[in-house]
XYZ file of C-alpha atoms in Angstrom:
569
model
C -4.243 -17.503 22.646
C -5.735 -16.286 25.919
C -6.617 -12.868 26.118
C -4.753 -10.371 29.314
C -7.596 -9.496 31.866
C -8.613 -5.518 31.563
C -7.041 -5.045 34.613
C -3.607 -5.997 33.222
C -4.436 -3.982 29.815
C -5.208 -0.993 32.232
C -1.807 -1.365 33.850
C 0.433 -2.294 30.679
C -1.279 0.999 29.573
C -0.393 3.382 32.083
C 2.940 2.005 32.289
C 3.619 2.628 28.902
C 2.133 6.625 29.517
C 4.936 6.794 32.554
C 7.395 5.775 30.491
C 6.903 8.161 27.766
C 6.073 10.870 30.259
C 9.601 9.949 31.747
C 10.782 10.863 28.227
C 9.651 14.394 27.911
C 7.403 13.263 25.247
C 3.449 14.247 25.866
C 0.193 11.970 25.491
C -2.000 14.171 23.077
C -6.152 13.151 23.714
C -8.602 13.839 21.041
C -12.258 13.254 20.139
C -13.110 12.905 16.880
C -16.855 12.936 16.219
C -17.956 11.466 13.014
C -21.010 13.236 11.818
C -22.917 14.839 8.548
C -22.657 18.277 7.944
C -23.889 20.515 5.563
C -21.220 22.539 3.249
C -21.844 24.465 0.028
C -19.227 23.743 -2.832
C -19.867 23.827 -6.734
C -22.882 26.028 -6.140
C -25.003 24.263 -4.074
C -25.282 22.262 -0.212
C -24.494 18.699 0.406
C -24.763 16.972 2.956
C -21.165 14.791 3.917
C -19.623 13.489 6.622
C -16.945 14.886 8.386
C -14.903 14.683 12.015
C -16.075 17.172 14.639
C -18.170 19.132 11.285
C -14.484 20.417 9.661
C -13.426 19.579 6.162
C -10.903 18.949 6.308
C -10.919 17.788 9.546
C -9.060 18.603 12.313
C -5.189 19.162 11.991
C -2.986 16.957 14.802
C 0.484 18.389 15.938
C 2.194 15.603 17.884
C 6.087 15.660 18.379
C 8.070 12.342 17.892
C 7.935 9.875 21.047
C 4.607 11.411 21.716
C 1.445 9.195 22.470
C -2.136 9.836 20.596
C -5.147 9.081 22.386
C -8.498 9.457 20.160
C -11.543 8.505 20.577
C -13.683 8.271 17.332
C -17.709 8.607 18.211
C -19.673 7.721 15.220
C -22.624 9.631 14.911
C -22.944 9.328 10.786
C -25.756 6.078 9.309
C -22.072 4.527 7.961
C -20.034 2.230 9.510
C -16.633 4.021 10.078
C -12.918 3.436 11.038
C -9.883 5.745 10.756
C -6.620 4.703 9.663
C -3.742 6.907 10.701
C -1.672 6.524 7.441
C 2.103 5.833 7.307
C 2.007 5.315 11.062
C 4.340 2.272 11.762
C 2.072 1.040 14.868
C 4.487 -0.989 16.498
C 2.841 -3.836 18.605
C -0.142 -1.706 17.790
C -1.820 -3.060 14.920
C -5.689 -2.793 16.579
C -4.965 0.809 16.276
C -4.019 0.598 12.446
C -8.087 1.037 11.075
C -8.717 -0.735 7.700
C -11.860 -1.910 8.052
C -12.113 -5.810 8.890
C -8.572 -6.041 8.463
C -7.142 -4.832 11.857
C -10.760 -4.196 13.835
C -14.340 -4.378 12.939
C -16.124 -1.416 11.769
C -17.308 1.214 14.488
C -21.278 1.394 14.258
C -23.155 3.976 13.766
C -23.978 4.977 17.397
C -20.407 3.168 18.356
C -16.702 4.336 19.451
C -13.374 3.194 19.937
C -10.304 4.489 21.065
C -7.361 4.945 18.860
C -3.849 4.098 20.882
C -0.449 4.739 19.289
C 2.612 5.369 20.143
C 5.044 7.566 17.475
C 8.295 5.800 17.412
C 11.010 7.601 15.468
C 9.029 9.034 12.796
C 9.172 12.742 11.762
C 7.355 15.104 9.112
C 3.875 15.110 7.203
C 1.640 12.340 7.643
C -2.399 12.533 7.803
C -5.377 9.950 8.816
C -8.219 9.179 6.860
C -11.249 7.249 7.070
C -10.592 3.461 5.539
C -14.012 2.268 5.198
C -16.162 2.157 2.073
C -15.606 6.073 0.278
C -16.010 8.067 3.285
C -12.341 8.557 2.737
C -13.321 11.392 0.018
C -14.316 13.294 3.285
C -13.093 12.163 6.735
C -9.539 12.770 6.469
C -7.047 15.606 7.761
C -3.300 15.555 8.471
C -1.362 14.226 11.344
C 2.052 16.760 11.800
C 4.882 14.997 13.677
C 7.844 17.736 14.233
C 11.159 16.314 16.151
C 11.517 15.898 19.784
C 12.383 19.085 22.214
C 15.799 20.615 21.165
C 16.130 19.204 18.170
C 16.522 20.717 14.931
C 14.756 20.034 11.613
C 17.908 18.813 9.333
C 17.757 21.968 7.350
C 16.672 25.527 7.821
C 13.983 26.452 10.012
C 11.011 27.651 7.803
C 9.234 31.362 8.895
C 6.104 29.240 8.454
C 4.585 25.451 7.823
C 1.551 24.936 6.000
C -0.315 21.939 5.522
C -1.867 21.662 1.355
C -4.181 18.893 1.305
C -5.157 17.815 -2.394
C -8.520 16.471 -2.044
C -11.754 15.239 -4.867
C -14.859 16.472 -4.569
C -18.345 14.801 -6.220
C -21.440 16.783 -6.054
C -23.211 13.146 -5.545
C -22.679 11.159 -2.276
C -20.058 9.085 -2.355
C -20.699 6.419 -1.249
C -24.027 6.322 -3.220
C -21.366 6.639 -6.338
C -19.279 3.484 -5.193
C -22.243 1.328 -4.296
C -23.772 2.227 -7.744
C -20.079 0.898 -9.723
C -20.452 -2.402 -7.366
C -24.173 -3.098 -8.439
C -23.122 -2.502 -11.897
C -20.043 -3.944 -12.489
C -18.845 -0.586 -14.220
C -16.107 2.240 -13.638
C -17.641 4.700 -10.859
C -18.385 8.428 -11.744
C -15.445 10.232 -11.572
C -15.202 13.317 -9.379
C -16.765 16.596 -9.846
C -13.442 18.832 -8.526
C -10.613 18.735 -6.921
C -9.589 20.464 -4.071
C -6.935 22.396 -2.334
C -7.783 22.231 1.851
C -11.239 21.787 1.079
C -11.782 24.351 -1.756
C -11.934 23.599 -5.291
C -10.241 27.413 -6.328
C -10.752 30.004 -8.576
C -11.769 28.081 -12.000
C -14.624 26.087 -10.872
C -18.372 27.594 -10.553
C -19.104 29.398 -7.057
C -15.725 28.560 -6.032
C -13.417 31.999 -6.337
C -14.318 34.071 -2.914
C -13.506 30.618 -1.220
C -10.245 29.847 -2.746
C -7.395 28.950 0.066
C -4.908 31.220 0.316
C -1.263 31.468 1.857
C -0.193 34.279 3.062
C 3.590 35.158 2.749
C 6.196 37.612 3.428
C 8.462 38.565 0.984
C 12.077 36.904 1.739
C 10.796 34.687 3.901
C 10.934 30.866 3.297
C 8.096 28.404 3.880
C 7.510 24.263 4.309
C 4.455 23.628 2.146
C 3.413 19.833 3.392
C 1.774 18.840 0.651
C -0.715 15.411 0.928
C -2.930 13.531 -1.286
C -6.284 12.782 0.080
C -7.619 12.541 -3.626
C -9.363 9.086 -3.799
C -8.519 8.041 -7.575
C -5.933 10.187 -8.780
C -2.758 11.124 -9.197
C -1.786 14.676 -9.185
C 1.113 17.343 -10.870
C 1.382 20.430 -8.796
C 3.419 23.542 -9.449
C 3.632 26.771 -8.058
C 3.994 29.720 -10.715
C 7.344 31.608 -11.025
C 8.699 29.360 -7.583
C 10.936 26.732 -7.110
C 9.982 24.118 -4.808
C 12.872 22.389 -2.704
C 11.792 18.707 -1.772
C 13.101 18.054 1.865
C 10.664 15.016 2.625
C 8.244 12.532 1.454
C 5.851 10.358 3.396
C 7.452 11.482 7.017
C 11.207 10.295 5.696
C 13.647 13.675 4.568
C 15.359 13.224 1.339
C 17.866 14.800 0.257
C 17.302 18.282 -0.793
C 16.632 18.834 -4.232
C 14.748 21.687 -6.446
C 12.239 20.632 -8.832
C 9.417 23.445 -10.177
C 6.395 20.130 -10.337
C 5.272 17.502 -8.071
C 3.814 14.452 -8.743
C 2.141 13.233 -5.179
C -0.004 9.461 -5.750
C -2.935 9.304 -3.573
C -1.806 8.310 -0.246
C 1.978 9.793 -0.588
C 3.113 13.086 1.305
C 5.994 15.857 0.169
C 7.387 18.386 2.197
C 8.874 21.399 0.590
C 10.761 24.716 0.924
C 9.890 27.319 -0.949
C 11.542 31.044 -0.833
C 9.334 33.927 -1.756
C 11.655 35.670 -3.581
C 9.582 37.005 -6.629
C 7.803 40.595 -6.782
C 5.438 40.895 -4.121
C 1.687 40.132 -5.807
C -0.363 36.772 -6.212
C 0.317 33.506 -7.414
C -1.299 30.614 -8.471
C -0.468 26.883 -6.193
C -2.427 24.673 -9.349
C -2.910 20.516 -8.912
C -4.571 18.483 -12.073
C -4.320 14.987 -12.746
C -1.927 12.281 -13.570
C -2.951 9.688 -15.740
C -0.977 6.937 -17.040
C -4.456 4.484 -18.011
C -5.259 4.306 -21.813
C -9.175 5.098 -22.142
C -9.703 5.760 -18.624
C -12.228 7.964 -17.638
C -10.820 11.206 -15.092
C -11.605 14.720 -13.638
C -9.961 17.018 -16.114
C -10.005 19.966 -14.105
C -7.264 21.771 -12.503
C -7.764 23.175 -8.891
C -5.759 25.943 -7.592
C -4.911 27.730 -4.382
C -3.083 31.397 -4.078
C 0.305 32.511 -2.343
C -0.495 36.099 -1.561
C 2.530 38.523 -0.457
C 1.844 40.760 2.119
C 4.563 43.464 0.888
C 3.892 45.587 4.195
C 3.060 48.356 1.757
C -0.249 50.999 1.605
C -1.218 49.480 -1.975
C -3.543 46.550 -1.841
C -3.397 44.568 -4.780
C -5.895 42.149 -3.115
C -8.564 40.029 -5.305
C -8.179 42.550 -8.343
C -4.900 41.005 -9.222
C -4.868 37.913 -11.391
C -2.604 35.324 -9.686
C 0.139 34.026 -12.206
C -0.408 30.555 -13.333
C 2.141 27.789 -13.046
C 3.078 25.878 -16.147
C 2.121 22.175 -15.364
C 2.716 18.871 -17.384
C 0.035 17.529 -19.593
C -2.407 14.984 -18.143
C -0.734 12.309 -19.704
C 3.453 13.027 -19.268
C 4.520 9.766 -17.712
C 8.062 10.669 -18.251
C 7.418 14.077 -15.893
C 6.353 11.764 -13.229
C 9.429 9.392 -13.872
C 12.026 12.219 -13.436
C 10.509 13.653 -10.454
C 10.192 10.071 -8.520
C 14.104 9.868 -9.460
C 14.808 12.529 -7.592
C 13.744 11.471 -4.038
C 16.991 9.679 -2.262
C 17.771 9.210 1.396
C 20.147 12.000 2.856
C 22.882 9.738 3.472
C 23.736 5.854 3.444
C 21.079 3.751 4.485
C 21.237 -0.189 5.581
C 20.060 -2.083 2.493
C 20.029 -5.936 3.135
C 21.918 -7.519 0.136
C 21.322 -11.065 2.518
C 17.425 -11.565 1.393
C 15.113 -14.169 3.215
C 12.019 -13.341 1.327
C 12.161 -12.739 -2.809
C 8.861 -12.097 -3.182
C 7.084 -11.184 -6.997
C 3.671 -9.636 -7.219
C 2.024 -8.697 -10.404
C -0.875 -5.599 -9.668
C -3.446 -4.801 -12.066
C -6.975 -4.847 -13.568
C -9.092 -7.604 -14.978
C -12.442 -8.843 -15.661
C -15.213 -11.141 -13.725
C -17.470 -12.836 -16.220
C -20.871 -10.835 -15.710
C -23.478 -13.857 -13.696
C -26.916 -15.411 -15.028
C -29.112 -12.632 -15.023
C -27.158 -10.263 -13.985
C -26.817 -6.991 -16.191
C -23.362 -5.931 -15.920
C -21.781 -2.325 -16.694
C -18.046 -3.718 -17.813
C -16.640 -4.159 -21.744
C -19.046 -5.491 -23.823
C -21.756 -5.171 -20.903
C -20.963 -9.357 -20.012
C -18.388 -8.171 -17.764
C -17.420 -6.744 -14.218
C -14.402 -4.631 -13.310
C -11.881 -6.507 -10.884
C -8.312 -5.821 -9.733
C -6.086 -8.432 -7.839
C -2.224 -8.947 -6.757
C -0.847 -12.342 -8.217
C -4.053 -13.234 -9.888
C -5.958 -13.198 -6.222
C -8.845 -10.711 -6.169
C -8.631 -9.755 -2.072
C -11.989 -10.578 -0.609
C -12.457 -8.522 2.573
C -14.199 -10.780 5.096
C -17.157 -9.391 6.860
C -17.987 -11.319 10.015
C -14.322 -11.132 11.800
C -10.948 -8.985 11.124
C -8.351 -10.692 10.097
C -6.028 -9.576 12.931
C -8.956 -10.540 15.375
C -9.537 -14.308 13.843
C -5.087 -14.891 14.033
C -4.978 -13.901 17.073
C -7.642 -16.265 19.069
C -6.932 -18.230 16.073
C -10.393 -18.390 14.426
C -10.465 -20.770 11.500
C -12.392 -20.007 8.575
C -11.524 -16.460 8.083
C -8.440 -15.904 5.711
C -6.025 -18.716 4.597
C -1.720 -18.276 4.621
C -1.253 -19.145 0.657
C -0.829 -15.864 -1.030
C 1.601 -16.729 -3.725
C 5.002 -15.645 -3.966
C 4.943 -15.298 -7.685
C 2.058 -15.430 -10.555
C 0.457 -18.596 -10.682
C 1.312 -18.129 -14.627
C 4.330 -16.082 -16.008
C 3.285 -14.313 -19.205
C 4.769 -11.151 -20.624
C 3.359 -8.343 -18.219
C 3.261 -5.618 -20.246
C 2.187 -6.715 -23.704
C -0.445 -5.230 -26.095
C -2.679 -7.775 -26.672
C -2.156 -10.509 -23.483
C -4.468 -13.342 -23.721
C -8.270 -13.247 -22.465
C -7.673 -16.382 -20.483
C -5.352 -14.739 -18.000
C -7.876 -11.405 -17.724
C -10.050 -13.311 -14.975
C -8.594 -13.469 -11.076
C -9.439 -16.235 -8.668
C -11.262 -14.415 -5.343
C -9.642 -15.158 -1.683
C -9.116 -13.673 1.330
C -5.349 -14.631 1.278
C -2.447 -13.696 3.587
C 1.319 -14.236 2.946
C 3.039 -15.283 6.551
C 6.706 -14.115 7.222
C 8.787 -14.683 10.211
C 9.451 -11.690 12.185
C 12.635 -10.170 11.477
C 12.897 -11.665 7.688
C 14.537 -9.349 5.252
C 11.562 -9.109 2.397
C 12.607 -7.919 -1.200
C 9.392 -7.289 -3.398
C 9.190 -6.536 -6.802
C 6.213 -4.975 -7.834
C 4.737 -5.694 -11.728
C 2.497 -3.713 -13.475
C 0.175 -5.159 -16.170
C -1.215 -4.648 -19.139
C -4.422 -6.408 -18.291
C -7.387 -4.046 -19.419
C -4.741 -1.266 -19.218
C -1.702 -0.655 -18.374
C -1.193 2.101 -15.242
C 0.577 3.854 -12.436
C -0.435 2.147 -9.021
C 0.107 3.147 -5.620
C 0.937 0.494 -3.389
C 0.953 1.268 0.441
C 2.085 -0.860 2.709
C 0.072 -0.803 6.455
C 2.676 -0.521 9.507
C 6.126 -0.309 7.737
C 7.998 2.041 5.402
C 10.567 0.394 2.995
C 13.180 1.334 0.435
C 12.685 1.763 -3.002
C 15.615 -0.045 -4.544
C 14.887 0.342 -8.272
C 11.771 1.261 -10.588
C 12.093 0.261 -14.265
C 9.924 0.113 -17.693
C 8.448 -3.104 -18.928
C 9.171 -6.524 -17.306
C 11.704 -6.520 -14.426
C 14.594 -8.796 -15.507
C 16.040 -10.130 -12.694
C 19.773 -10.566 -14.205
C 19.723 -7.594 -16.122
C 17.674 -5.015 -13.637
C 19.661 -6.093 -10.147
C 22.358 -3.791 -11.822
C 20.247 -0.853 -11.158
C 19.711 -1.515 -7.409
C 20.631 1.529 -5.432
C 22.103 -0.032 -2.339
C 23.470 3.283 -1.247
C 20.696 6.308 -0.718
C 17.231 4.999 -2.070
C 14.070 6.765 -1.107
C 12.420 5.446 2.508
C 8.328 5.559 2.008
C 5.038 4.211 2.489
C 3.153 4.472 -0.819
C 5.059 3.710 -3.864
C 3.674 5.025 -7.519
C 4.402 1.544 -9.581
C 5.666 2.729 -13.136
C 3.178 2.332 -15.748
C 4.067 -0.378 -17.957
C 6.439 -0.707 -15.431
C 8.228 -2.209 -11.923
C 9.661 -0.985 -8.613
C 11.330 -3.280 -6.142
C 10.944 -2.138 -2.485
C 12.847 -3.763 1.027
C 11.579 -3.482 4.080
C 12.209 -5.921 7.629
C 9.278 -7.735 8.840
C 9.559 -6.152 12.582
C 6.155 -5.518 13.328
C 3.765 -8.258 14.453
C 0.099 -8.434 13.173
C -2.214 -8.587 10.098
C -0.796 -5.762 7.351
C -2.721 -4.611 4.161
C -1.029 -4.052 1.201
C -2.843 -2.187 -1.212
C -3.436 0.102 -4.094
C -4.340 3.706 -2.935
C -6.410 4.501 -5.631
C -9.699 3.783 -3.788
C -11.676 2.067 -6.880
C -8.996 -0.231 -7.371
C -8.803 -1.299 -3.549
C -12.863 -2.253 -3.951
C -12.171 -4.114 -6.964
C -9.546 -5.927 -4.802
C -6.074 -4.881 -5.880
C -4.847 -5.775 -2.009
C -3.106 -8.632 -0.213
C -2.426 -8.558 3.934
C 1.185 -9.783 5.052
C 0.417 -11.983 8.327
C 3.966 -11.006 10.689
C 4.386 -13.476 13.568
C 5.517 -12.963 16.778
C 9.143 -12.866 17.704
C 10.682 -13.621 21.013
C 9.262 -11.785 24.120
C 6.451 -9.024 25.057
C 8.633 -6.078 23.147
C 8.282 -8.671 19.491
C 4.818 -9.751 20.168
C 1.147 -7.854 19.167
C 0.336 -6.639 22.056
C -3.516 -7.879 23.533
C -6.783 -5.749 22.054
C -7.801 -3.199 23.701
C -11.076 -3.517 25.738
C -13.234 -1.023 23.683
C -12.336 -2.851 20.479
C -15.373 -2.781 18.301
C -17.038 -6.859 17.790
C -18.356 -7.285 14.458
């Protein structure tokens, strides 16, 4: 396929600015400068990289219909892109940023200019970097309130604040991630987490840093909560308050009041919460999730404060201890069910009963038999970590993106047999499945669909290794969560527990351990699209796929060309 002449690009461009100017919506410009910058956490300095030297970095308020323009100078030794996550990018997939999926990295000494238009999407998103680890720094979150004169769908809140869960390592890293892949093992896990960038009151050299959110007593606030954590999951409560769910990754839900969280790396929740208790201190508190048996995780809690400002001459300041929130133990799967049961649409959605694509993928871990010489860090040190989709362990290529080689066509980069179900069916969730199934076949693999196909996708967790709650996002669409479910999905038995009425809209959905979901969504968006798991040590072990959407009929169903500044590997 030819490529439009710059000239044309220039004027496709501004024509698409006029328009949206013509629609009261606002083209928002940016520069993001990726760069290392000292900080002192845990006690001592480090070194890390960061966008314009904030961590987090910067906040973006955009209103829906608006335009972002950024341009990403990277001035760090790492190759770098940013993907804005949960962002539907339609007909914009070069702006999408998952390194050699949808662009080639930006060089150190490079940049590139992120285009995007936001098409009827409204709440709490964020960006992130999507190459290598940097994502444990280089991320911040990306606001999107509703268009001029119109009204959030409940109350308006005194205040918004945006609570970014984060993990912190005192060692680089990337150094900690290239380390895992030379050895085969499970990386280091983190050293803290974090609440906006501070890891709170219970961690060395932490306290006089702790975030805190001031309140007034009465008043009621949206908390947009986000987890940048790389590798877990996370419960979070806030002591003596209820916490109103109103939205989750930029869809609202219908209301309901829960007093804990459970956010998956990757997913977003918006809440309300009235400050009606007696006017002191208390405690916002995240600590991990974890559904794996045997697997290594940060065991520390990290915590934030809600202070009151009562309006009175006492100052209770510092000297008062903050109540602390009662939060489920690390392991309470059935805490995590209950609250994902509790996200529904407001109202009746359009759920496709008439299916075009019935589509099965198995996620999980396995095992790569260590090489000749090789000294490997895995079980019984003859071993190397892996992770695949459908028994294919997702190679990344690394001399061409994948939305680059489809569209000049480019042979040699990916192939279009992804299979629709497990090469073998075994029982998914068993104790003891057999050894000869623990070992994935590597490929850089795409599954096409027609644009406009109605896709149904059930998602299996396995017991290979271990069992364990995965986050699968999905790159340029959100989708419906039909059903989630224990053990193997039966397909007679489990269709009875579709909910074709109000199911939750989202990007990022937290498999069940030992478990299932089955998600919808309508292939309208042309381009490459990664599908992966958002814990960041399973996506390098190659639990992802890519979903290759063709071109409809006409400019407004086709990719649009690549911009001129688009980085060449």
């Amino acid at each position: 396929m030819a490529s439009s002449s710059p000239s044309s690009r220039l004027l496709f461009f501004l024509s698409c600015l006029a328009l949206a100017l013509l629609a009261g919506a606002e083209v928002h410009h940016h520069e993001f400068v990726v760069q290392e910058t000292p900080v002192k956490r845990l006690c001592n300095t480090h070194n890390i990289i960061t966008v314009n030297g904030q961590f987090p970095g910067p906040t973006l308020e955009v209103r829906e219909g608006d335009t972002l323009v950024v341009n990403v100078v990277n001035r760090a030794q790492y190759n770098v892109t940013i993907h804005w996550h949960g962002i539907r990018q339609i007909r914009t997939g070069w702006a999408d940023g998952p390194e050699f999926v949808t662009q080639c990295p930006i060089r150190p000494g490079g940049s590139y200019k992120y285009r995007f238009t936001i098409q009827g999407q409204e709440g709490t998103l964020w960006w992130h970097a999507h190459s290598s680890w940097l994502r444990a720094t280089v991320y911040g979150a990306l606001i999107i309130r509703p268009r001029e004169n119109k009204a959030y769908p409940f109350g308006k809140p005194s205040r918004e604040v945006p609570v970014i869960l984060g993990e912190w390592w005192n060692a680089n890293p990337i150094d900690v991630i290239r380390e895992a892949q030379r050895t085969g093992g499970g990386p280091n896990v983190s050293d803290a987490f974090t609440i906006n960038g501070q890891p709170g009151d219970f961690y060395n050299c932490s306290q006089e840093e702790t975030t805190a959110i001031p309140v007034k007593p009465g008043e009621t606030a949206l908390l947009r909560f986000i987890n940048a954590a790389l590798n877990h999951e996370l419960f979070v409560s806030i002591a003596q308050h209820k916490m109103t769910v109103v939205a989750a990754d930029a869809s609202y839900t219908k209301p309901f009041t829960t007093s804990v969280l459970m956010i998956a790396p990757g997913q977003t929740t918006d809440v309300l919460v009235t400050m009606d208790q007696a006017p002191t201190r208390y405690y916002v508190a995240a600590r991990a999730y974890v559904s794996g048996q045997n697997v290594a995780f940060d065991n520390t809690t990290t915590t934030a404060v809600i202070e009151y400002d009562c309006g009175c001459a006492s100052d209770f300041g510092p000297k008062i201890q903050p109540a602390f929130p009662a939060l489920p133990a690390f392991n309470d799967t059935a805490a995590a069910a209950a609250f994902a049961a509790g996200i529904k649409s407001p109202g009746k959605v359009k759920v496709h009963e008439d299916v075009d694509e019935y589509l099965f993928f198995t996620v999980g871990l396995g095992l790569f038999n260590c090489e000749p010489g090789q000294l490997c860090a895995g079980p019984n040190n003859n071993t190397r970590f892996t992770a695949s989709m459908n028994n294919v362990s997702f190679v990344f290529p690394q001399h061409d993106s994948l939305l680059h080689a489809h569209y000049y066509k480019i042979p040699g980069v990916f192939t279009t047999d992804f299979p629709a179900y497990p090469p073998v069916q075994f029982d998914y969730t068993a104790k003891n499945v057999s050894r000869a199934l623990w070992q994935p076949v590597p490929g850089t693999k795409l599954y096409p669909l027609r644009f406009g196909s109605v896709v149904q996708l059930v998602l299996q967790d396995t017991s290979i290794v271990t069992p364990e709650n995965h986050p699968i996002h999905i790159h340029g669409y959100d989708f419906f969560i039909l059903a989630e479910g224990c053990g193997n999905f039966d397909p007679k038995k489990d269709v009875e527990k579709f909910n074709y009425v109000d199911p939750p809209q989202r990007n990022t959905v937290a498999v069940p351990v030992n478990g299932w979901a089955v998600i919808q969504f309508v292939a309208d968006n042309p381009g490459v699209w990664l599908m992966h798991c958002h814990l960041d040590v399973h996506i390098t072990w190659g639990l992802a796929m890519a979903f290759l959407v063709e071109d409809g009929y006409g400019k407004l169903q086709s990719l649009e060309p690549p911009p001129i500044d688009l980085p060449m590997c």
